[in-house]
Coordinates of C-alpha atoms in Angstrom, one line a residue:
M177 CA -0.2 0.3 -0.1
P178 CA 2.6 3.0 -1.5
I179 CA 2.1 6.2 -0.4
E180 CA 2.8 9.1 -3.0
T181 CA 2.9 12.6 -3.0
I182 CA 2.4 14.6 -5.9
N183 CA 4.0 18.2 -6.2
L184 CA 2.3 18.7 -2.6
T185 CA 2.3 21.9 -1.2
Y186 CA 0.0 23.2 2.0
K187 CA -0.3 27.1 3.4
Y188 CA -1.3 27.8 6.4
N189 CA -3.5 30.6 6.5
P190 CA -4.0 30.8 2.5
G191 CA -4.5 34.5 1.3
A192 CA -4.2 36.1 5.0
A193 CA -1.3 38.3 6.2
F194 CA -0.1 35.2 7.8
E195 CA 0.0 33.1 5.3
K196 CA 2.8 30.4 6.0
T197 CA 4.3 27.9 3.4
A198 CA 4.9 24.8 5.8
V199 CA 5.4 22.1 2.8
R200 CA 6.5 23.2 -0.7
G201 CA 6.4 20.9 -3.9
V202 CA 7.1 17.7 -2.5
S203 CA 7.1 14.7 -4.6
L204 CA 8.1 11.1 -3.0
T205 CA 6.8 7.6 -2.9
I206 CA 6.8 5.3 0.8
P207 CA 7.3 1.8 -0.8
D208 CA 5.0 -0.6 0.5
G209 CA 6.6 -2.3 3.6
A210 CA 9.5 0.2 4.5
Y211 CA 10.4 1.3 7.7
I212 CA 11.1 5.4 6.8
G213 CA 12.8 7.8 8.8
L214 CA 11.3 11.5 8.5
V215 CA 13.6 14.3 10.3
G216 CA 14.0 17.8 9.9
R217 CA 14.4 20.1 12.0
T218 CA 11.4 22.2 14.0
G219 CA 9.5 23.8 11.2
S220 CA 10.8 22.0 8.9
G221 CA 7.5 21.1 7.2
K222 CA 7.7 17.1 8.5
S223 CA 4.5 16.9 11.1
T224 CA 2.5 19.3 8.3
L225 CA 3.6 16.5 5.2
I226 CA 2.4 13.5 7.2
Q227 CA -1.1 14.7 8.6
H228 CA -1.5 15.0 4.5
F229 CA -0.5 11.0 4.2
N230 CA -4.4 9.9 5.5
G231 CA -6.3 13.2 4.5
L232 CA -5.9 14.8 7.8
L233 CA -4.9 17.7 6.0
K234 CA -6.1 19.0 2.3
P235 CA -3.3 20.1 0.0
T236 CA -4.0 23.7 -0.9
E237 CA -1.6 22.5 -4.5
G238 CA -1.1 18.6 -5.2
R239 CA -2.3 15.1 -4.4
V240 CA -1.7 12.7 -2.1
L241 CA -2.4 9.0 -4.1
L242 CA -2.7 5.5 -1.4
D243 CA -2.5 2.9 -3.6
G244 CA -2.7 4.5 -6.8
E245 CA -6.2 6.4 -5.5
D246 CA -6.1 10.3 -5.0
I247 CA -7.4 9.9 -1.1
G248 CA -9.2 13.4 -2.0
S249 CA -11.3 12.9 -4.4
D250 CA -13.9 11.6 -2.2
K251 CA -15.8 11.1 1.0
K252 CA -15.6 7.3 0.4
R253 CA -11.0 7.4 -0.3
L254 CA -10.6 9.8 2.4
R255 CA -12.4 7.6 5.0
D256 CA -11.1 4.7 4.1
A257 CA -7.4 6.2 4.2
R258 CA -7.9 6.9 7.7
R259 CA -8.5 3.6 8.8
R260 CA -6.0 2.0 6.4
V261 CA -2.8 5.1 7.5
G262 CA -2.9 5.2 11.2
L263 CA -1.6 8.5 12.9
V264 CA 0.3 8.1 16.1
F265 CA 1.0 11.9 17.3
Q266 CA 3.4 13.4 19.5
Y267 CA 2.5 12.5 23.3
P268 CA -0.6 10.1 22.1
E269 CA -1.2 9.4 25.9
Q270 CA -2.8 13.0 26.3
Q271 CA -5.7 11.6 23.6
L272 CA -6.5 8.5 26.4
F273 CA -9.9 9.1 27.9
E274 CA -11.1 5.5 28.2
I275 CA -12.0 4.3 31.5
T276 CA -9.6 0.8 31.3
V277 CA -6.8 0.2 29.0
E278 CA -9.0 -2.2 26.9
K279 CA -11.2 -0.2 26.3
D280 CA -8.8 2.7 25.0
A281 CA -7.8 -0.3 23.0
A282 CA -11.1 -0.3 21.4
F283 CA -12.4 2.4 20.8
G284 CA -11.2 3.0 17.5
P285 CA -12.5 -0.7 16.0
S286 CA -15.6 0.1 17.8
N287 CA -16.0 3.3 15.9
M288 CA -15.4 0.9 12.7
G289 CA -19.0 -1.1 13.2
L290 CA -17.2 -4.3 15.1
S291 CA -18.5 -5.9 17.5
A292 CA -18.1 -5.2 21.1
E293 CA -16.6 -9.0 21.4
E294 CA -14.6 -8.6 18.0
A295 CA -13.3 -5.3 18.7
I296 CA -12.3 -5.7 22.6
G297 CA -10.2 -9.2 20.9
R298 CA -8.7 -6.6 18.5
A299 CA -7.7 -4.5 21.5
R300 CA -6.0 -7.4 23.7
E301 CA -3.8 -8.5 20.5
S302 CA -2.8 -5.6 19.7
L303 CA -1.9 -4.5 23.5
R304 CA -0.2 -7.9 23.9
L305 CA 1.6 -6.8 20.7
V306 CA 3.3 -3.7 21.9
G307 CA 4.2 -4.9 25.0
V308 CA 1.3 -4.1 27.5
P309 CA 0.7 -7.3 29.9
D310 CA -2.3 -8.9 30.7
E311 CA -2.5 -7.5 34.1
L312 CA -3.1 -4.0 33.3
F313 CA -6.1 -4.6 30.8
G314 CA -8.9 -3.5 33.7
R315 CA -6.9 -0.8 35.1
S316 CA -7.3 3.0 34.4
P317 CA -4.9 4.2 31.3
F318 CA -4.3 7.4 33.5
D319 CA -2.6 5.2 36.4
L320 CA 0.1 3.6 33.8
S321 CA 3.9 4.8 33.8
G322 CA 4.8 7.4 31.2
G323 CA 6.0 4.7 28.4
Q324 CA 3.1 2.3 29.4
K325 CA 0.6 4.7 28.1
R326 CA 2.3 5.2 24.9
R327 CA 2.2 2.0 24.2
V328 CA -1.9 1.9 24.9
A329 CA -2.2 4.5 22.5
I330 CA 0.1 3.1 20.0
A331 CA -1.9 -0.1 20.4
G332 CA -5.2 1.7 19.6
V333 CA -4.4 2.7 16.2
L334 CA -3.0 -0.9 15.6
A335 CA -6.4 -2.4 16.8
M336 CA -7.9 -0.6 13.8
R337 CA -5.2 -2.7 11.6
P338 CA -3.8 -0.2 9.4
G339 CA -1.9 -0.9 6.4
V340 CA 1.0 2.0 7.9
L341 CA 1.7 3.7 10.7
V342 CA 3.0 7.2 11.5
L343 CA 4.6 8.0 14.5
D344 CA 5.5 11.6 14.9
E345 CA 8.0 11.4 17.8
P346 CA 6.7 8.4 19.1
T347 CA 9.4 8.8 21.9
A348 CA 9.5 12.0 23.2
G349 CA 9.6 13.3 26.9
L350 CA 10.4 9.2 27.6
D351 CA 13.2 7.8 30.1
P352 CA 16.5 5.6 27.9
E353 CA 15.2 2.4 28.2
S354 CA 11.4 3.2 27.4
R355 CA 12.4 5.1 25.0
A356 CA 13.9 1.8 23.9
A357 CA 11.6 -0.4 24.9
I358 CA 8.8 1.4 22.5
L359 CA 10.9 1.4 19.6
G360 CA 11.9 -2.4 19.9
N361 CA 8.4 -2.9 20.1
I362 CA 7.1 -0.9 16.8
A363 CA 10.0 -2.9 15.0
E364 CA 8.7 -6.2 16.2
T365 CA 5.2 -5.2 15.4
R366 CA 6.5 -4.5 11.6
R367 CA 8.1 -7.8 11.5
R368 CA 4.9 -9.6 12.0
L369 CA 2.0 -7.4 10.4
G370 CA 4.6 -6.5 7.8
I371 CA 3.3 -2.8 7.5
T372 CA 5.0 0.2 6.5
V373 CA 5.8 2.4 9.4
V374 CA 7.1 5.9 9.3
L375 CA 8.8 7.4 11.9
V376 CA 9.2 11.5 12.3
S377 CA 11.8 11.5 14.8
H378 CA 14.6 14.5 16.4
S379 CA 16.6 11.6 18.0
M380 CA 19.2 10.9 14.7
E381 CA 19.9 7.7 16.7
D382 CA 17.0 6.7 16.8
V383 CA 15.9 7.3 13.3
A384 CA 19.9 5.6 12.5
E385 CA 19.4 2.2 14.4
H386 CA 15.6 1.3 13.1
A387 CA 14.9 3.3 9.7
E388 CA 16.0 1.5 6.3
E389 CA 15.6 4.5 4.3
V390 CA 16.1 8.3 5.7
I391 CA 14.2 11.2 4.4
V392 CA 15.6 14.6 5.4
M393 CA 13.3 17.7 5.0
S394 CA 14.5 21.2 5.6
A395 CA 12.0 24.4 4.9
G396 CA 9.2 22.7 3.8
T397 CA 10.7 21.0 1.4
V398 CA 12.8 17.1 1.0
L399 CA 16.5 18.3 1.2
T400 CA 17.9 14.2 0.8
R401 CA 16.7 10.7 1.4
G402 CA 18.5 7.8 0.9
A403 CA 19.8 4.6 3.3
P404 CA 21.2 5.9 6.5
A405 CA 24.6 4.8 5.9
D406 CA 24.7 7.1 3.1
V407 CA 22.7 10.1 4.5
F408 CA 24.6 10.7 7.8
A409 CA 28.1 10.3 5.8
R410 CA 26.7 13.8 4.6
E411 CA 27.6 15.5 8.0
D412 CA 28.2 19.4 6.7
E413 CA 24.6 18.8 4.4
L414 CA 22.9 18.0 7.2
R415 CA 24.5 20.8 10.1
A416 CA 24.0 23.1 7.2
A417 CA 20.2 22.2 7.7
G418 CA 20.5 22.6 11.6
L419 CA 20.8 18.6 12.3
A420 CA 23.5 17.1 13.9
P421 CA 24.3 13.7 12.6
P422 CA 24.1 10.6 15.2
L423 CA 27.1 10.5 17.9
M424 CA 28.8 7.7 16.2
V425 CA 29.9 9.0 12.9
S426 CA 31.5 11.9 14.5
V427 CA 33.4 9.2 16.7
A428 CA 34.7 7.1 13.5
R429 CA 35.8 10.2 12.0
E430 CA 37.6 10.5 14.6
L431 CA 38.8 7.5 15.1
N432 CA 39.6 6.6 11.4
R433 CA 41.5 10.3 11.6
R434 CA 43.4 8.4 14.6
G435 CA 44.7 5.0 12.1
F436 CA 41.6 2.6 12.9
S437 CA 39.0 1.1 10.3
I438 CA 35.7 2.2 11.1
P439 CA 33.2 1.3 8.2
R440 CA 30.5 3.7 7.6
G441 CA 26.8 2.9 8.8
V442 CA 28.2 2.7 12.8
F443 CA 25.3 4.4 14.7
S444 CA 24.9 2.4 17.9
P445 CA 27.9 2.3 21.1
R446 CA 27.5 -1.2 21.1
E447 CA 28.2 -1.2 17.5
M448 CA 31.2 0.9 17.7
A449 CA 32.7 -0.8 20.9
E450 CA 33.0 -4.4 18.5
H451 CA 34.7 -2.8 15.8
I452 CA 37.1 -0.8 18.1
S453 CA 37.9 -4.6 20.5
K454 CA 38.1 -6.4 17.2
E455 CA 41.6 -3.8 15.7
L456 CA 42.5 -3.6 18.9
R457 CA 42.6 -7.4 19.3
D458 CA 43.9 -7.4 15.4
C459 CA 47.2 -5.3 16.2
L460 CA 47.8 -7.6 19.5
K461 CA 47.7 -10.1 17.4
T462 CA 50.3 -8.7 15.1

């Protein structure tokens, strides 16, 4: 279920004194089954762009296609897009409202016309998929930790069985352990369900570790896209756009300057430590 934007432009307050073009002339394709990292500094247009993927925003100019069909062409296609493309906003736990965890996760399927039994069944399946233990299903979502609330909110979107999951800063405000757990859950969910994932993040480390392809936005346009190793190698270009590449990119550059041979694409501290250890062991053998 690929998503395609064609010459997409979006203006806030068009024709007014405070008109602002947030996205300008963006044409891109999100392939079926891909894991895309979408990055850019605040104000680059990335959050505005993703709200077009399921029709929450209507383009000022251009079109959005889902499976080759223009989602804005009629109301039926728009409703279909909102079911098939699940969007999880930043701090999604602020949207929790039901009295129990499983009822909150079942709200979306219930609105789709499923029976109460089917909706609860989907909710429980999705909650387990994102790592919410069964003993929390009957608890109030407001009694949970920040990371657990985030999982419940994501489960509520997954319970509607979207083919595309779009997440806007899903780990914002979480501690490192919760952040790693959420991203691990997302990766495992994608592996099991075969869905497309678009991860919007300020963390270059998170994107580098999980995404298969990176799209960089700047001033409402796509600055560059490609494999993480290729994109993050363009350090000067990224810094000019107000972005810092993953820390390990700078570490590798400095180590290579000192005689090491760290390959491109090493983004995690664990991988870096393994490469350093291997080279030091090889040196001791010679």
